[in-house]
Amino acid sequence: MNIMDFNVKKLAADAGTFLSRAVQFTEEKLGQAEKTELDAHLENLLSKAECTKIWTEKIMKQTEVLLQPNPNARIEEFVYEKLDRKAPSRINNPELLGQYMIDAGTEFGPGTAYGNALIKCGETQKRIGTADRELIQTSALNFLTPLRNFIEGDYKTIAKERKLLQNKRLDLDAAKTRLKKAKAAETRASSEQELRITQSEFDRQAEITRLLLEGISSTHAHHLRCLNDFVEAQMTYYAQCYQYMLDLQKQLGSFPSNYCNNNQTSMAPVPSASSNVIGSSALTSTSGLVIASPTNLIDLKECSGSRKARVLYDYDAANSSELSLLADEVITVFSVVGMDSDWLMGERGNQKGRVPITYLELLN
């Protein structure tokens, strides 16, 4: 029974305190009661903490979008994190593209120029995918986690103490209002005692809040170190990707590439130039690929009779009018009136068909 009486009295006191604060807050909003203002230093600290919280949340969320553009994947990772379970490993976009390229190159044939190039590109994409995975892991650990710890830890504590300070301030101002309204000496003495208690509690809470808020400067210094770690992780990632693509470009320089004349329906693949290849005075495009010189092609097309030529690269015929080629074999070539300038007629035994001129080395 005594416990029940205690609980009832406590609930009644809490309800009275809540009502007193509500009345004080309402009267302040209506301009009917005075409000104790916080000192300028404390107000600046509160403003700095709120600003830090807002921008930290924005930076954190946008970094998550940058590292994982797929919103469904972000939601899945969030759920697993809340369940304190490790999210299942998923293949990322560069790795998936790389696998498609490798599978396509394998089906087209690793011995063909296009198939081999696809496989090389696929392997590079998978390496980029691995680098991307490492960037996400490093950034999450060294950058996102500290930001999230601030929002979910330090700032929640600050917000709790700030709310408590607001309540203590309302109690103080309500006590001041009651003291002003007190008429009888006994009531006035009781109000003065209440004012001293609420003032002491307010001052104590203001000091606690101030100490917490002054830690924001340390938070900024910590976040600066985390930002440096994030920049270093990005620098490593982009340097890796650049090196991977540079190596890939060098590898592809040895593969033929197809160039199509807008005025023609057929295409002639163009390998890199060398001193003894047809079109050795090659023109280099802005992309770094080598295109055979039109002058040499014209000279060859104007030669009369047939010539022997060595095949430089494997070539798969696109249709029945073309002749498939194997690297290092020797075939007979000759020009045909009206044929596209990038092609010659090739002959191997009883087989005959068009062949791309840039796959050939003319023999004396």
Coordinates of C-alpha atoms in Angstrom, one line a residue:
M1 CA 0.0 0.0 0.0
N2 CA 2.8 2.4 0.9
I3 CA 4.5 1.6 -2.5
M4 CA 1.2 2.4 -4.3
D5 CA 0.9 5.6 -2.4
F6 CA 4.4 6.6 -3.4
N7 CA 3.8 5.8 -7.1
V8 CA 0.6 7.8 -7.1
K9 CA 2.3 10.8 -5.5
K10 CA 5.2 10.6 -8.0
L11 CA 2.9 10.4 -10.9
A12 CA 1.0 13.4 -9.6
A13 CA 4.2 15.4 -9.1
D14 CA 5.4 14.5 -12.6
A15 CA 2.0 15.6 -14.0
G16 CA 2.2 18.8 -12.1
T17 CA 5.7 19.5 -13.4
F18 CA 4.7 18.8 -17.0
L19 CA 1.7 21.1 -16.7
S20 CA 3.8 23.8 -15.2
R21 CA 6.3 23.6 -18.1
A22 CA 3.5 23.5 -20.7
V23 CA 1.9 26.7 -19.2
Q24 CA 5.2 28.5 -19.1
F25 CA 6.1 27.5 -22.7
T26 CA 2.7 28.6 -23.9
E27 CA 2.8 31.9 -22.1
E28 CA 6.3 32.6 -23.6
K29 CA 5.0 32.0 -27.1
L30 CA 2.1 34.4 -26.5
G31 CA 4.5 37.0 -25.0
Q32 CA 2.8 36.8 -21.6
A33 CA 5.8 35.5 -19.7
E34 CA 9.5 36.3 -19.5
K35 CA 12.1 33.8 -20.8
T36 CA 15.6 33.3 -19.4
E37 CA 18.1 33.6 -22.3
L38 CA 21.1 31.4 -22.5
D39 CA 24.5 33.1 -22.6
A40 CA 25.9 33.9 -26.1
H41 CA 28.7 31.3 -25.8
L42 CA 26.3 28.5 -25.0
E43 CA 24.0 29.6 -27.8
N44 CA 27.0 29.5 -30.3
L45 CA 27.9 26.0 -29.1
L46 CA 24.4 24.8 -29.6
S47 CA 24.2 26.3 -33.1
K48 CA 27.6 24.8 -34.0
A49 CA 26.4 21.3 -32.8
E50 CA 23.2 21.5 -34.8
C51 CA 25.1 22.6 -37.9
T52 CA 27.6 19.8 -37.5
K53 CA 24.7 17.3 -37.2
I54 CA 22.9 18.5 -40.3
W55 CA 25.9 18.5 -42.6
T56 CA 27.3 15.3 -41.2
E57 CA 24.0 13.5 -42.0
K58 CA 24.0 15.0 -45.6
I59 CA 27.6 14.1 -46.3
M60 CA 27.1 10.6 -44.8
K61 CA 24.0 9.8 -46.9
Q62 CA 25.5 11.2 -50.1
T63 CA 28.7 9.2 -49.6
E64 CA 26.6 6.1 -49.2
V65 CA 24.9 6.9 -52.5
L66 CA 28.3 7.4 -54.2
L67 CA 29.7 4.1 -53.0
Q68 CA 26.5 2.1 -53.5
P69 CA 24.2 3.8 -56.2
N70 CA 21.6 0.9 -55.9
P71 CA 19.0 2.0 -53.3
N72 CA 17.7 -1.6 -52.9
A73 CA 21.2 -2.7 -52.0
R74 CA 21.6 0.1 -49.5
I75 CA 18.3 -0.9 -47.8
E76 CA 19.4 -4.5 -47.7
E77 CA 22.7 -3.5 -46.1
F78 CA 21.0 -1.3 -43.6
V79 CA 18.6 -4.1 -42.5
Y80 CA 21.5 -6.6 -42.1
E81 CA 23.4 -4.0 -40.1
K82 CA 20.5 -3.5 -37.7
L83 CA 20.2 -7.2 -37.3
D84 CA 23.9 -7.3 -36.6
R85 CA 24.4 -9.8 -39.4
K86 CA 26.9 -9.7 -42.3
A87 CA 25.2 -8.9 -45.7
P88 CA 25.7 -11.6 -48.4
S89 CA 28.4 -10.8 -50.9
R90 CA 27.0 -9.6 -54.2
I91 CA 28.7 -9.2 -57.6
N92 CA 29.1 -5.5 -58.5
N93 CA 28.5 -3.9 -61.9
P94 CA 32.1 -3.9 -63.2
E95 CA 32.6 -7.5 -62.2
L96 CA 29.3 -8.5 -63.9
L97 CA 30.3 -6.6 -67.1
G98 CA 33.7 -8.3 -66.9
Q99 CA 32.2 -11.7 -66.7
Y100 CA 29.8 -11.1 -69.6
M101 CA 32.8 -9.9 -71.7
I102 CA 34.9 -13.0 -70.8
D103 CA 32.0 -15.3 -71.5
A104 CA 31.4 -13.6 -74.9
G105 CA 35.1 -13.7 -75.8
T106 CA 35.3 -17.4 -74.9
E107 CA 32.3 -18.2 -77.1
F108 CA 33.6 -16.1 -80.0
G109 CA 36.9 -17.8 -79.7
P110 CA 40.0 -16.7 -77.7
G111 CA 42.0 -17.2 -80.9
T112 CA 40.1 -14.5 -82.7
A113 CA 41.1 -10.8 -82.4
Y114 CA 37.6 -9.7 -81.1
G115 CA 37.3 -12.7 -78.7
N116 CA 40.8 -12.1 -77.3
A117 CA 40.1 -8.4 -76.8
L118 CA 36.8 -9.1 -75.0
I119 CA 38.6 -11.4 -72.6
K120 CA 41.3 -8.8 -71.9
C121 CA 38.6 -6.2 -71.3
G122 CA 36.6 -8.5 -69.1
E123 CA 39.6 -9.3 -67.0
T124 CA 40.3 -5.6 -66.5
Q125 CA 36.7 -4.8 -65.6
K126 CA 36.8 -7.5 -62.9
R127 CA 40.0 -6.0 -61.5
I128 CA 38.2 -2.6 -61.4
G129 CA 35.3 -4.4 -59.6
T130 CA 37.7 -5.7 -57.0
A131 CA 39.2 -2.2 -56.5
D132 CA 35.7 -0.8 -56.2
R133 CA 34.9 -3.3 -53.5
E134 CA 38.1 -2.4 -51.6
L135 CA 37.1 1.3 -51.9
I136 CA 33.7 0.7 -50.4
Q137 CA 35.1 -1.4 -47.5
T138 CA 37.9 1.1 -46.7
S139 CA 35.5 4.1 -46.9
A140 CA 32.9 2.5 -44.8
L141 CA 35.4 1.6 -42.1
N142 CA 37.4 4.8 -42.0
F143 CA 34.9 7.5 -43.0
L144 CA 31.3 6.4 -42.8
T145 CA 31.5 4.6 -39.5
P146 CA 32.9 7.6 -37.5
L147 CA 30.3 9.9 -39.0
R148 CA 27.5 7.5 -38.1
N149 CA 28.9 7.0 -34.6
F150 CA 28.7 10.8 -34.1
I151 CA 25.1 11.0 -35.3
E152 CA 23.9 7.9 -33.4
G153 CA 26.1 8.4 -30.3
D154 CA 27.6 11.7 -29.4
Y155 CA 24.9 13.9 -30.9
K156 CA 22.1 11.9 -29.3
T157 CA 23.7 12.5 -25.9
I158 CA 23.9 16.2 -26.7
A159 CA 20.3 16.3 -27.8
K160 CA 19.2 14.6 -24.6
E161 CA 21.1 17.0 -22.4
R162 CA 19.9 19.9 -24.4
K163 CA 16.3 18.9 -23.9
L164 CA 16.9 18.5 -20.2
L165 CA 18.4 22.0 -20.1
Q166 CA 15.3 23.3 -21.8
N167 CA 13.1 21.7 -19.2
K168 CA 15.3 23.1 -16.4
R169 CA 15.0 26.5 -17.9
L170 CA 11.2 26.2 -18.1
D171 CA 11.1 25.2 -14.4
L172 CA 13.3 28.2 -13.5
D173 CA 11.1 30.7 -15.4
A174 CA 7.9 29.1 -13.9
A175 CA 9.3 29.5 -10.4
K176 CA 10.1 33.2 -11.2
T177 CA 6.5 33.7 -12.4
R178 CA 5.1 32.1 -9.2
L179 CA 7.3 34.3 -7.0
K180 CA 6.0 37.4 -8.8
K181 CA 2.4 36.3 -8.2
A182 CA 3.0 35.3 -4.5
K183 CA 1.2 37.7 -2.1
A184 CA 1.3 36.0 1.3
A185 CA 4.6 36.0 3.2
E186 CA 4.5 32.2 3.6
T187 CA 3.8 31.6 -0.1
R188 CA 6.5 34.0 -1.0
A189 CA 9.1 32.3 1.2
S190 CA 8.2 28.9 -0.4
S191 CA 8.5 30.4 -3.9
E192 CA 11.9 31.9 -3.1
Q193 CA 13.1 28.5 -1.9
E194 CA 11.8 26.9 -5.1
L195 CA 13.5 29.6 -7.2
R196 CA 16.9 28.9 -5.5
I197 CA 16.6 25.2 -6.2
T198 CA 15.5 25.6 -9.9
Q199 CA 18.3 28.1 -10.4
S200 CA 20.9 25.7 -9.1
E201 CA 19.6 22.9 -11.2
F202 CA 19.5 25.1 -14.3
D203 CA 23.1 26.3 -13.7
R204 CA 24.3 22.7 -13.2
Q205 CA 22.6 21.5 -16.4
A206 CA 23.9 24.4 -18.4
E207 CA 27.5 23.5 -17.3
I208 CA 27.0 19.8 -18.3
T209 CA 25.6 20.8 -21.7
R210 CA 28.4 23.3 -22.2
L211 CA 31.1 20.7 -21.5
L212 CA 29.5 18.3 -24.0
L213 CA 29.2 20.9 -26.7
E214 CA 32.8 22.0 -26.3
G215 CA 33.7 18.5 -27.5
I216 CA 32.4 19.4 -31.0
S217 CA 35.8 20.9 -31.9
S218 CA 37.4 17.6 -31.1
T219 CA 34.7 15.9 -33.3
H220 CA 35.7 18.2 -36.2
A221 CA 39.3 17.3 -35.8
H222 CA 38.5 13.6 -35.8
H223 CA 36.3 14.0 -38.9
L224 CA 39.1 15.8 -40.6
R225 CA 41.4 12.8 -40.1
C226 CA 38.6 10.5 -41.4
L227 CA 38.2 12.8 -44.5
N228 CA 41.9 12.5 -45.2
D229 CA 41.5 8.7 -45.1
F230 CA 38.6 8.9 -47.5
V231 CA 40.5 11.0 -49.9
E232 CA 43.5 8.6 -49.8
A233 CA 41.2 5.7 -50.4
Q234 CA 39.7 7.4 -53.5
M235 CA 43.2 8.4 -54.7
T236 CA 44.3 4.7 -54.4
Y237 CA 41.2 3.5 -56.2
Y238 CA 41.4 6.0 -59.2
A239 CA 45.2 5.3 -59.5
Q240 CA 44.5 1.6 -59.7
C241 CA 41.8 2.1 -62.3
Y242 CA 44.0 4.4 -64.4
Q243 CA 46.8 1.8 -64.3
Y244 CA 44.5 -1.0 -65.2
M245 CA 43.1 0.9 -68.2
L246 CA 46.5 2.0 -69.3
D247 CA 47.7 -1.6 -69.3
L248 CA 44.5 -2.6 -71.2
Q249 CA 45.1 0.1 -73.8
K250 CA 48.6 -1.2 -74.4
Q251 CA 47.3 -4.7 -74.8
L252 CA 44.6 -3.7 -77.2
G253 CA 47.2 -1.8 -79.3
S254 CA 48.3 -5.1 -80.6
F255 CA 44.7 -6.1 -81.6
P256 CA 43.0 -5.1 -84.8
S257 CA 40.1 -2.7 -84.5
N258 CA 37.2 -2.1 -86.9
Y259 CA 36.7 1.2 -88.6
C260 CA 33.7 1.8 -90.8
N261 CA 33.4 4.3 -93.6
N262 CA 30.0 6.0 -93.4
N263 CA 29.8 5.8 -97.2
Q264 CA 30.5 2.1 -97.3
T265 CA 28.7 -1.0 -95.9
S266 CA 31.8 -3.0 -95.3
M267 CA 34.5 -2.5 -92.6
A268 CA 38.2 -3.2 -92.7
P269 CA 40.0 -3.9 -89.4
V270 CA 43.1 -1.9 -88.8
P271 CA 46.1 -3.2 -86.8
S272 CA 48.9 -1.2 -85.3
A273 CA 51.5 0.1 -87.8
S274 CA 55.0 -1.3 -88.2
S275 CA 57.9 -0.6 -90.5
N276 CA 57.1 -3.5 -92.9
V277 CA 53.3 -3.5 -92.8
I278 CA 51.1 -2.2 -95.6
G279 CA 50.5 1.4 -94.8
S280 CA 53.6 1.9 -92.7
S281 CA 53.3 5.7 -92.9
A282 CA 50.2 5.4 -90.7
L283 CA 48.2 8.2 -89.3
T284 CA 47.7 8.2 -85.5
S285 CA 44.2 9.2 -84.2
T286 CA 43.6 11.3 -81.1
S287 CA 42.6 8.0 -79.3
G288 CA 46.1 6.6 -79.8
L289 CA 45.0 3.9 -82.4
V290 CA 46.8 3.7 -85.7
I291 CA 45.0 4.0 -89.0
A292 CA 46.6 3.1 -92.3
S293 CA 47.6 5.9 -94.6
P294 CA 45.2 6.4 -97.6
T295 CA 48.2 7.1 -99.9
N296 CA 49.7 3.6 -99.4
L297 CA 46.3 2.0 -99.8
I298 CA 45.8 3.8 -103.1
D299 CA 49.3 2.7 -104.3
L300 CA 48.6 -0.9 -103.5
K301 CA 45.1 -0.8 -105.2
E302 CA 46.7 0.7 -108.3
C303 CA 49.3 -2.2 -108.7
S304 CA 48.6 -4.4 -111.5
G305 CA 48.7 -8.2 -111.3
S306 CA 48.8 -10.4 -108.1
R307 CA 51.2 -10.3 -105.2
K308 CA 52.0 -12.6 -102.3
A309 CA 51.2 -11.3 -98.9
R310 CA 51.7 -12.6 -95.3
V311 CA 48.8 -12.6 -92.9
L312 CA 49.6 -10.6 -89.8
Y313 CA 46.5 -11.5 -87.7
D314 CA 43.7 -14.1 -87.6
Y315 CA 40.6 -12.9 -89.3
D316 CA 37.1 -14.5 -89.3
A317 CA 35.1 -13.9 -92.4
A318 CA 31.9 -12.0 -91.7
N319 CA 30.1 -13.5 -94.7
S320 CA 30.5 -15.8 -97.7
S321 CA 32.1 -13.0 -99.8
E322 CA 35.1 -12.8 -97.4
L323 CA 38.0 -15.1 -96.8
S324 CA 39.0 -16.2 -93.3
L325 CA 42.7 -15.8 -92.5
L326 CA 45.2 -17.4 -90.2
A327 CA 48.2 -15.5 -88.8
D328 CA 51.5 -16.1 -90.6
E329 CA 50.0 -17.9 -93.7
V330 CA 50.9 -16.6 -97.2
I331 CA 48.2 -15.9 -99.6
T332 CA 47.8 -14.3 -103.1
V333 CA 46.2 -10.9 -103.3
F334 CA 45.1 -8.7 -106.2
S335 CA 42.8 -5.7 -106.7
V336 CA 39.4 -5.8 -108.4
V337 CA 37.9 -2.8 -110.1
G338 CA 35.1 -1.3 -108.1
M339 CA 36.0 -3.0 -104.8
D340 CA 36.1 -0.9 -101.6
S341 CA 39.4 0.8 -101.0
D342 CA 40.1 -1.0 -97.7
W343 CA 39.8 -4.5 -99.2
L344 CA 41.7 -6.8 -101.7
M345 CA 40.7 -10.0 -103.2
G346 CA 42.5 -12.9 -101.5
E347 CA 43.2 -16.4 -102.9
R348 CA 44.3 -19.5 -101.1
G349 CA 44.2 -22.6 -103.3
N350 CA 40.7 -23.0 -104.5
Q351 CA 39.3 -20.6 -101.9
K352 CA 38.8 -17.0 -102.8
G353 CA 37.3 -14.0 -101.1
R354 CA 37.7 -10.4 -99.9
V355 CA 40.4 -9.7 -97.2
P356 CA 41.1 -6.6 -95.2
I357 CA 44.2 -4.9 -96.5
T358 CA 45.4 -3.9 -93.1
Y359 CA 45.8 -7.5 -92.0
L360 CA 48.4 -8.1 -94.7
E361 CA 52.2 -7.6 -95.1
L362 CA 53.0 -7.3 -98.8
L363 CA 55.9 -9.6 -99.8
N364 CA 58.4 -8.7 -102.6

